[in-house]
Structure formats: C-alpha cells, structure tokens
C-alpha cells in the first residue's frame, strides 16, 4: 500500500540558511500534520492542514511556515535556521472524513535535518 | 501537556505477552485512547484505539478499565521486532474533517529480549 512520502530524507544546512521539507500524503488523504522530534525527545506537533487550509497550530516557531497545495502535498519552510532546529521532521496524513471521525494518522519516514 | 502516564521502560521475553499499562485518570467522556509505537527513529506507527470497550486487531489488544482511567496494551506474542517506544495518547474525535493533533508523552521503551 502507498505510504506517506517525505523528501529529502536527509538535509544538512548551515546556521541562518533556509530549508524546505516536502510531504506527499497517502492518496485520498486530505489532512496533513507536521511533527518535530529533537534528539532524545518525543514528537511535538507543529501544524496541520485540512483541504489546503491551516486547521491547527502547535509549537511552530515564527521562522517556520507551511502550506498545503491543490494536490494535497505540503511543504514546511524553515528560515534563519538555528542549531536547535536539528531534528527529525515527520509528516503524517489522514483521510477525508465527514461528521465525527476517529481516523488515525499515518506517518512518513521523516526528514533528518542537521544544522551546522 | 500529555494527559497520560506510562512506565519509562519495560522488558519482555520473546514469545511472551507484553502488557503495557497507561494511566489517564483525567480522560474526558468523549476522548479515545490511542496507542502508537516508534521503532528507532522511524515514523510513529498506529497500533490500536478504543473508547470504552476492549478492542483487538491483528497487532494487539486494548483493555480499558470500566472507569476509563487506565488501559493496557497487550502484544500477545512479542518478537524482537516489537522493541520500540510505545505511546499511549488520549484524544477527542475529530469533527467535519478538522482532525486533531497527537500529543505525545514520554512513552514506554519496550525491550524484547531473546
């Protein structure tokens, strides 16, 4: 079965540079979530999108922005990178729902960002 | 903040059942209990979820106490590949496509040993 695709899988940047992470959800999934997992930490929710609109916002720094496109893929843009941004970034997707839903989230393999 | 409490770590012998407890004493009436696991640096993987009835699927069983203040995830025949961090998460159902985010707590590091 198709899974969530994230690219790139590994990324190395210098401080103050910018980075763009991409997420391609499972087909027919229209909700995308972004999570950040620092070294030795648990995943922390950053932001989510439903039908190309931001639906929820977590602990996402102002230096980060994200959007969801018409084909439902999403991009996380990170500017003025800091050493502390080094982390695994996971994207997850869940399917279209109507009414009440307990649909689960399906996670991608993650992008490992290293800021030097 | 996470609304669950789990042991930091547990060991289990290969082939035996692994029973992972979770306390969620402040759970609300409409909140579900979800279990995810994360195998070293991979993306978290959904295991099972439930509201108040016990649930079973091909991966695991979920036992929720009658007062819903705690639950136990059961892996009936643990294998070495089940070594992972297991997260118990409580979350309300989503409405009209506005899906809720997952709040991960510390989780339980399960080590399955030969």
mmCIF file of C-alpha atoms in Angstrom, chain A residues 2-113:
data_model
loop_
_atom_site.group_PDB
_atom_site.id
_atom_site.type_symbol
_atom_site.label_atom_id
_atom_site.label_comp_id
_atom_site.label_asym_id
_atom_site.label_seq_id
_atom_site.Cartn_x
_atom_site.Cartn_y
_atom_site.Cartn_z
ATOM 1 C CA UNK A 2 1.125 3.546 -0.683
ATOM 2 C CA UNK A 3 2.634 5.372 2.246
ATOM 3 C CA UNK A 4 3.442 8.945 3.137
ATOM 4 C CA UNK A 5 6.462 10.186 1.197
ATOM 5 C CA UNK A 6 8.830 12.755 2.588
ATOM 6 C CA UNK A 7 11.709 14.430 0.833
ATOM 7 C CA UNK A 8 14.516 14.851 1.263
ATOM 8 C CA UNK A 9 15.261 12.109 3.774
ATOM 9 C CA UNK A 10 18.383 13.854 4.989
ATOM 10 C CA UNK A 11 19.314 17.515 4.830
ATOM 11 C CA UNK A 12 22.344 19.387 6.089
ATOM 12 C CA UNK A 13 22.239 23.156 6.357
ATOM 13 C CA UNK A 14 24.313 25.923 7.864
ATOM 14 C CA UNK A 15 23.050 28.312 10.515
ATOM 15 C CA UNK A 16 20.894 31.132 9.134
ATOM 16 C CA UNK A 17 20.151 29.190 5.940
ATOM 17 C CA UNK A 18 16.683 28.168 4.793
ATOM 18 C CA UNK A 19 15.254 24.714 4.231
ATOM 19 C CA UNK A 20 12.146 23.317 2.592
ATOM 20 C CA UNK A 21 10.761 19.928 3.529
ATOM 21 C CA UNK A 22 8.150 18.230 1.390
ATOM 22 C CA UNK A 23 5.403 15.782 2.253
ATOM 23 C CA UNK A 24 3.249 13.753 -0.125
ATOM 24 C CA UNK A 25 0.263 12.228 1.698
ATOM 25 C CA UNK A 26 -1.293 8.867 1.019
ATOM 26 C CA UNK A 27 -3.677 9.116 -1.982
ATOM 27 C CA UNK A 28 -7.161 10.342 -0.986
ATOM 28 C CA UNK A 29 -5.811 11.700 2.313
ATOM 29 C CA UNK A 30 -6.531 15.402 2.528
ATOM 30 C CA UNK A 31 -5.253 16.195 6.017
ATOM 31 C CA UNK A 32 -1.556 16.666 6.692
ATOM 32 C CA UNK A 33 0.270 17.123 10.001
ATOM 33 C CA UNK A 34 3.848 18.125 10.749
ATOM 34 C CA UNK A 35 5.753 16.981 13.846
ATOM 35 C CA UNK A 36 9.250 17.765 15.089
ATOM 36 C CA UNK A 37 11.314 15.315 17.131
ATOM 37 C CA UNK A 38 14.531 16.608 18.636
ATOM 38 C CA UNK A 39 17.344 14.265 19.760
ATOM 39 C CA UNK A 40 16.121 12.146 22.657
ATOM 40 C CA UNK A 41 12.761 13.928 22.611
ATOM 41 C CA UNK A 42 9.233 12.819 21.836
ATOM 42 C CA UNK A 43 7.442 14.063 18.701
ATOM 43 C CA UNK A 44 5.945 17.531 19.070
ATOM 44 C CA UNK A 45 3.083 18.757 16.913
ATOM 45 C CA UNK A 46 3.868 21.775 14.737
ATOM 46 C CA UNK A 47 0.970 22.444 12.379
ATOM 47 C CA UNK A 48 -1.768 20.749 10.372
ATOM 48 C CA UNK A 49 -3.776 21.397 7.225
ATOM 49 C CA UNK A 50 -7.143 20.227 6.032
ATOM 50 C CA UNK A 51 -8.289 20.912 2.484
ATOM 51 C CA UNK A 52 -5.418 23.346 1.972
ATOM 52 C CA UNK A 53 -6.383 25.446 4.980
ATOM 53 C CA UNK A 54 -4.456 25.535 8.245
ATOM 54 C CA UNK A 55 -6.542 23.630 10.771
ATOM 55 C CA UNK A 56 -4.419 23.580 13.921
ATOM 56 C CA UNK A 57 -1.196 25.111 15.139
ATOM 57 C CA UNK A 58 1.184 23.839 17.774
ATOM 58 C CA UNK A 59 4.637 24.896 18.887
ATOM 59 C CA UNK A 60 5.803 26.050 15.487
ATOM 60 C CA UNK A 61 8.379 28.875 15.559
ATOM 61 C CA UNK A 62 7.564 32.078 13.691
ATOM 62 C CA UNK A 63 10.589 31.358 11.461
ATOM 63 C CA UNK A 64 8.717 28.352 10.086
ATOM 64 C CA UNK A 65 5.806 28.413 7.702
ATOM 65 C CA UNK A 66 3.891 25.734 5.893
ATOM 66 C CA UNK A 67 1.234 25.294 3.294
ATOM 67 C CA UNK A 68 -0.793 22.618 1.584
ATOM 68 C CA UNK A 69 -1.174 22.676 -2.168
ATOM 69 C CA UNK A 70 -4.032 21.775 -4.518
ATOM 70 C CA UNK A 71 -2.681 18.226 -4.917
ATOM 71 C CA UNK A 72 -2.658 17.945 -1.093
ATOM 72 C CA UNK A 73 1.095 17.765 -0.768
ATOM 73 C CA UNK A 74 2.551 20.033 1.880
ATOM 74 C CA UNK A 75 5.777 21.947 2.354
ATOM 75 C CA UNK A 76 7.388 23.113 5.571
ATOM 76 C CA UNK A 77 9.575 26.161 5.034
ATOM 77 C CA UNK A 78 12.199 26.936 7.650
ATOM 78 C CA UNK A 79 14.194 30.149 7.639
ATOM 79 C CA UNK A 80 17.069 31.546 9.707
ATOM 80 C CA UNK A 81 17.949 28.045 10.795
ATOM 81 C CA UNK A 82 19.364 27.581 14.271
ATOM 82 C CA UNK A 83 21.376 24.729 15.762
ATOM 83 C CA UNK A 84 18.326 23.805 17.831
ATOM 84 C CA UNK A 85 16.312 23.123 14.683
ATOM 85 C CA UNK A 86 18.316 19.940 14.148
ATOM 86 C CA UNK A 87 15.704 17.241 14.456
ATOM 87 C CA UNK A 88 13.628 14.628 12.720
ATOM 88 C CA UNK A 89 10.622 16.136 10.992
ATOM 89 C CA UNK A 90 7.687 13.815 10.446
ATOM 90 C CA UNK A 91 4.722 14.350 8.244
ATOM 91 C CA UNK A 92 1.524 12.391 8.790
ATOM 92 C CA UNK A 93 -1.687 12.189 6.798
ATOM 93 C CA UNK A 94 -5.220 11.073 7.463
ATOM 94 C CA UNK A 95 -8.166 10.515 5.153
ATOM 95 C CA UNK A 96 -11.164 12.606 4.224
ATOM 96 C CA UNK A 97 -13.931 12.489 6.828
ATOM 97 C CA UNK A 98 -17.378 13.838 7.375
ATOM 98 C CA UNK A 99 -19.059 14.115 10.735
ATOM 99 C CA UNK A 100 -17.286 12.600 13.709
ATOM 100 C CA UNK A 101 -14.173 10.614 12.953
ATOM 101 C CA UNK A 102 -11.510 8.711 14.808
ATOM 102 C CA UNK A 103 -9.357 8.251 11.736
ATOM 103 C CA UNK A 104 -5.764 7.585 12.615
ATOM 104 C CA UNK A 105 -2.664 9.311 11.353
ATOM 105 C CA UNK A 106 -0.192 7.597 9.073
ATOM 106 C CA UNK A 107 3.360 8.818 9.456
ATOM 107 C CA UNK A 108 6.087 9.153 6.871
ATOM 108 C CA UNK A 109 9.693 8.068 7.382
ATOM 109 C CA UNK A 110 10.781 11.562 8.347
ATOM 110 C CA UNK A 111 13.390 14.066 7.210
ATOM 111 C CA UNK A 112 16.516 14.311 9.324
ATOM 112 C CA UNK A 113 17.654 17.936 9.371
#
